[in-house]
Amino acid sequence: MSEIYLELTRDGSHTLVNPGLDEGYHAFAGAFTESVYVYIEKGLATHPINNNVKILEVGFGTGLNAALSYQHCQQAGAELYFHTLEPFPISAQLAAKLNYPEFLEDAGKQVFNALHQAPWQQQTDITSDFRLYKDETLLTKATLPEGHFDLVYFDAFAPKKQPSVWTMENLEQCHRALKVGGMLVSYCANGQFKRNLKALGFKLEQCEGPMGRKEMTRAIKL
């Protein structure tokens, strides 16, 4: 099987490409730009920040969302607990080749390499105000506390490439794990995905997509 490889996107930042799925980990129009827009500007930055933010991520991938989230929380004076699911982690050697530290601000730069060096299946204090739990498992097999998280980043490969991740069962897991008023954000605006979220009781908010794309998904648990 072909190995995952680096590719430069149009904003100058790297993404990774999974040849088995013929799919990139980020938008080829701009990996860094997409992550900042979807998960920070239209996600974390729009949600009321308390002293301790708890985020669940479906798809750790390159670790970029985690670094950006810590960067934002530090600037806001909030502690961060980040629980990320990734059944197929990349190697630390491949992660070290990613050029995201060139784009991150100081807080993000300081933690990026530590994210990939942290062990799996145990909580790691990356800093005094950033706790990370890397969970090497599928969402269907994850044990998640009910009503615990402020946000869910749903950042799996696209539904047409990995349909088993976008099932109602998985979305129910996310719904249970979120606090009332919690937010789910995703780059994906697939019609069935949005209908399933509505059926679970999420309120969908209209949200323009990144880099000229018509739409992304932002949903609130009622």
C-alpha positions as a printed Julia matrix, in Angstrom:
222×3 Matrix{Float64}:
   0.0    0.0    0.0
   1.31   3.48  -0.87
   2.47   5.64   2.01
   0.93   8.92   3.12
   2.89  11.83   1.65
   3.27  15.6    2.0
   1.82  18.06  -0.48
   2.05  21.85  -0.58
  -1.3   23.67  -0.7
  -1.94  27.04  -2.31
  -1.48  29.1    0.85
   2.03  27.66   1.26
   1.17  25.25   4.07
   1.47  21.49   3.89
  -1.24  18.91   3.88
  -0.97  15.13   3.79
  -2.43  12.88   1.13
  -3.74   9.38   1.8
  -3.25   7.48  -1.51
  -5.48   4.62  -0.37
  -8.44   6.99  -0.16
  -7.16   9.38  -2.85
  -7.9   12.15  -0.37
  -6.07  15.01   1.3
  -6.2   15.77   5.01
  -7.07  19.41   4.23
  -8.27  21.57   1.35
  -5.68  21.88  -1.4
  -6.67  25.55  -1.72
  -5.03  26.12   1.67
  -4.61  23.72   4.6
  -3.77  26.31   7.24
  -6.35  28.8    5.96
  -9.11  26.18   6.02
  -8.39  25.03   9.58
  -8.23  28.56  10.96
 -11.47  29.56   9.28
 -13.6   26.46  10.0
 -12.48  25.41  13.47
 -11.29  28.67  15.02
 -12.94  31.67  13.35
 -16.32  29.98  12.74
 -16.07  27.51  15.62
 -14.13  28.13  18.81
 -14.02  31.93  18.47
 -17.82  32.16  18.12
 -18.56  30.02  21.18
 -18.67  31.55  24.67
 -15.3   30.86  26.29
 -15.23  29.95  29.97
 -12.14  29.32  32.07
 -11.84  25.72  30.92
 -12.7   24.76  27.35
 -13.28  21.1   26.47
 -13.03  20.03  22.83
 -13.64  16.64  21.22
 -12.05  16.14  17.8
 -12.94  13.4   15.34
  -9.77  13.02  13.29
  -6.48  14.2   14.87
  -4.68  13.94  11.53
  -1.83  16.45  11.42
  -2.52  17.97  14.84
  -3.09  21.41  13.35
  -6.53  21.95  14.92
  -5.2   21.13  18.36
  -2.32  23.61  18.04
  -4.62  26.33  16.75
  -7.12  25.71  19.56
  -4.45  26.02  22.24
  -3.13  29.17  20.59
  -6.63  30.71  20.7
  -7.36  29.6   24.28
  -4.08  30.97  25.59
  -4.85  34.34  24.03
  -8.32  34.22  25.64
  -6.92  33.26  29.05
  -8.64  29.86  29.1
  -7.4   26.37  29.91
  -7.92  23.7   27.25
  -8.78  20.02  27.48
  -8.53  18.45  24.02
  -9.7   14.86  23.45
  -8.86  13.71  19.95
  -9.75  10.47  18.18
  -7.5    8.99  15.51
  -7.54   5.27  14.64
  -4.7    5.63  12.11
  -2.1    8.09  13.46
   0.73   9.39  11.34
   4.32   8.86  12.46
   6.19  11.46  14.48
   8.78  11.49  11.69
   6.18  12.51   9.1
   4.65  15.07  11.47
   8.08  16.66  11.93
   8.17  17.48   8.21
   4.97  19.56   8.33
   5.64  23.29   8.04
   2.85  24.49  10.34
   5.24  26.02  12.91
   6.09  28.6   10.2
   2.43  29.71  10.25
   1.57  29.33  13.94
   2.01  32.06  16.51
   4.3   31.53  19.5
   1.86  29.47  21.6
   1.09  27.13  18.7
   4.75  26.79  17.75
   5.66  25.78  21.29
   3.22  22.89  21.46
   3.06  21.53  17.91
   5.89  18.99  18.15
   4.82  18.0   21.67
   1.38  17.04  20.35
   2.9   14.33  18.19
   5.36  13.15  20.82
   2.63  12.71  23.44
   1.67   9.08  24.13
  -1.67   7.58  23.15
  -4.37   6.39  25.57
  -3.37   8.61  28.46
  -3.8   12.24  29.42
  -0.73  14.4   28.86
  -0.14  17.87  30.27
   1.35  19.55  27.21
   1.58  22.77  29.26
   0.16  23.81  32.63
  -3.02  24.96  30.87
  -3.29  22.43  28.03
  -4.31  18.82  28.7
  -4.38  16.43  25.75
  -5.84  12.95  25.45
  -4.99  11.15  22.2
  -7.4    8.27  21.69
  -6.26   5.74  19.09
  -9.69   4.37  18.33
 -12.79   4.69  16.2
 -15.59   6.97  17.34
 -17.92   3.97  17.62
 -15.53   2.36  20.12
 -14.66   5.46  22.12
 -15.83   5.86  25.72
 -16.86   9.49  26.07
 -18.43  11.23  29.07
 -21.97  12.47  28.49
 -22.59  16.22  28.33
 -18.9   16.98  28.8
 -17.62  18.88  25.76
 -18.13  22.48  24.66
 -17.26  21.8   21.02
 -16.89  18.92  18.6
 -14.59  19.26  15.6
 -15.88  16.73  13.06
 -12.84  16.58  10.77
 -12.89  13.1    9.25
 -12.25  12.33   5.59
 -15.16  13.23   3.3
 -18.35  11.11   3.44
 -17.85   9.76  -0.07
 -14.35   8.55   0.91
 -15.07   7.25   4.42
 -18.86   6.84   4.77
 -18.59   4.65   7.89
 -17.47   7.66   9.95
 -20.49   9.82   9.06
 -23.19   7.47  10.32
 -26.09   8.41  12.56
 -24.56   6.21  15.29
 -21.39   8.29  15.29
 -23.29  11.57  15.26
 -25.37  10.34  18.21
 -22.1    9.77  20.09
 -21.12  13.39  19.42
 -24.55  14.65  20.45
 -24.39  12.77  23.78
 -20.86  13.99  24.48
 -21.73  17.68  23.96
 -23.11  19.96  26.64
 -26.48  21.57  25.97
 -25.61  24.66  23.96
 -22.44  22.98  22.72
 -21.35  23.34  19.11
 -20.35  20.9   16.36
 -18.35  22.3   13.46
 -17.16  20.67  10.24
 -15.77  21.68   6.88
 -18.35  19.32   5.36
 -21.78  20.54   4.22
 -23.08  17.23   2.86
 -26.89  17.19   2.7
 -27.39  13.87   4.52
 -24.93  14.9    7.21
 -26.96  18.04   7.91
 -30.28  16.19   7.83
 -28.95  13.69  10.37
 -27.81  16.48  12.66
 -31.26  18.08  12.5
 -32.9   14.72  13.24
 -30.78  14.43  16.39
 -31.99  17.81  17.62
 -29.17  20.08  16.52
 -29.98  23.58  15.33
 -28.04  24.33  12.15
 -26.68  27.83  11.61
 -26.03  29.19   8.13
 -22.3   29.53   7.7
 -20.3   30.38   4.59
 -17.52  27.95   3.72
 -13.79  28.73   3.53
 -11.97  30.1    0.5
 -15.02  30.71  -1.66
 -16.81  27.47  -0.84
 -20.54  27.98  -0.48
 -21.05  26.37   2.91
 -19.67  24.56   5.94
 -21.55  23.11   8.93
 -22.07  24.69  12.34
 -24.67  23.07  14.61
 -25.81  23.78  18.17
 -27.11  21.16  20.61
 -30.48  22.32  21.92
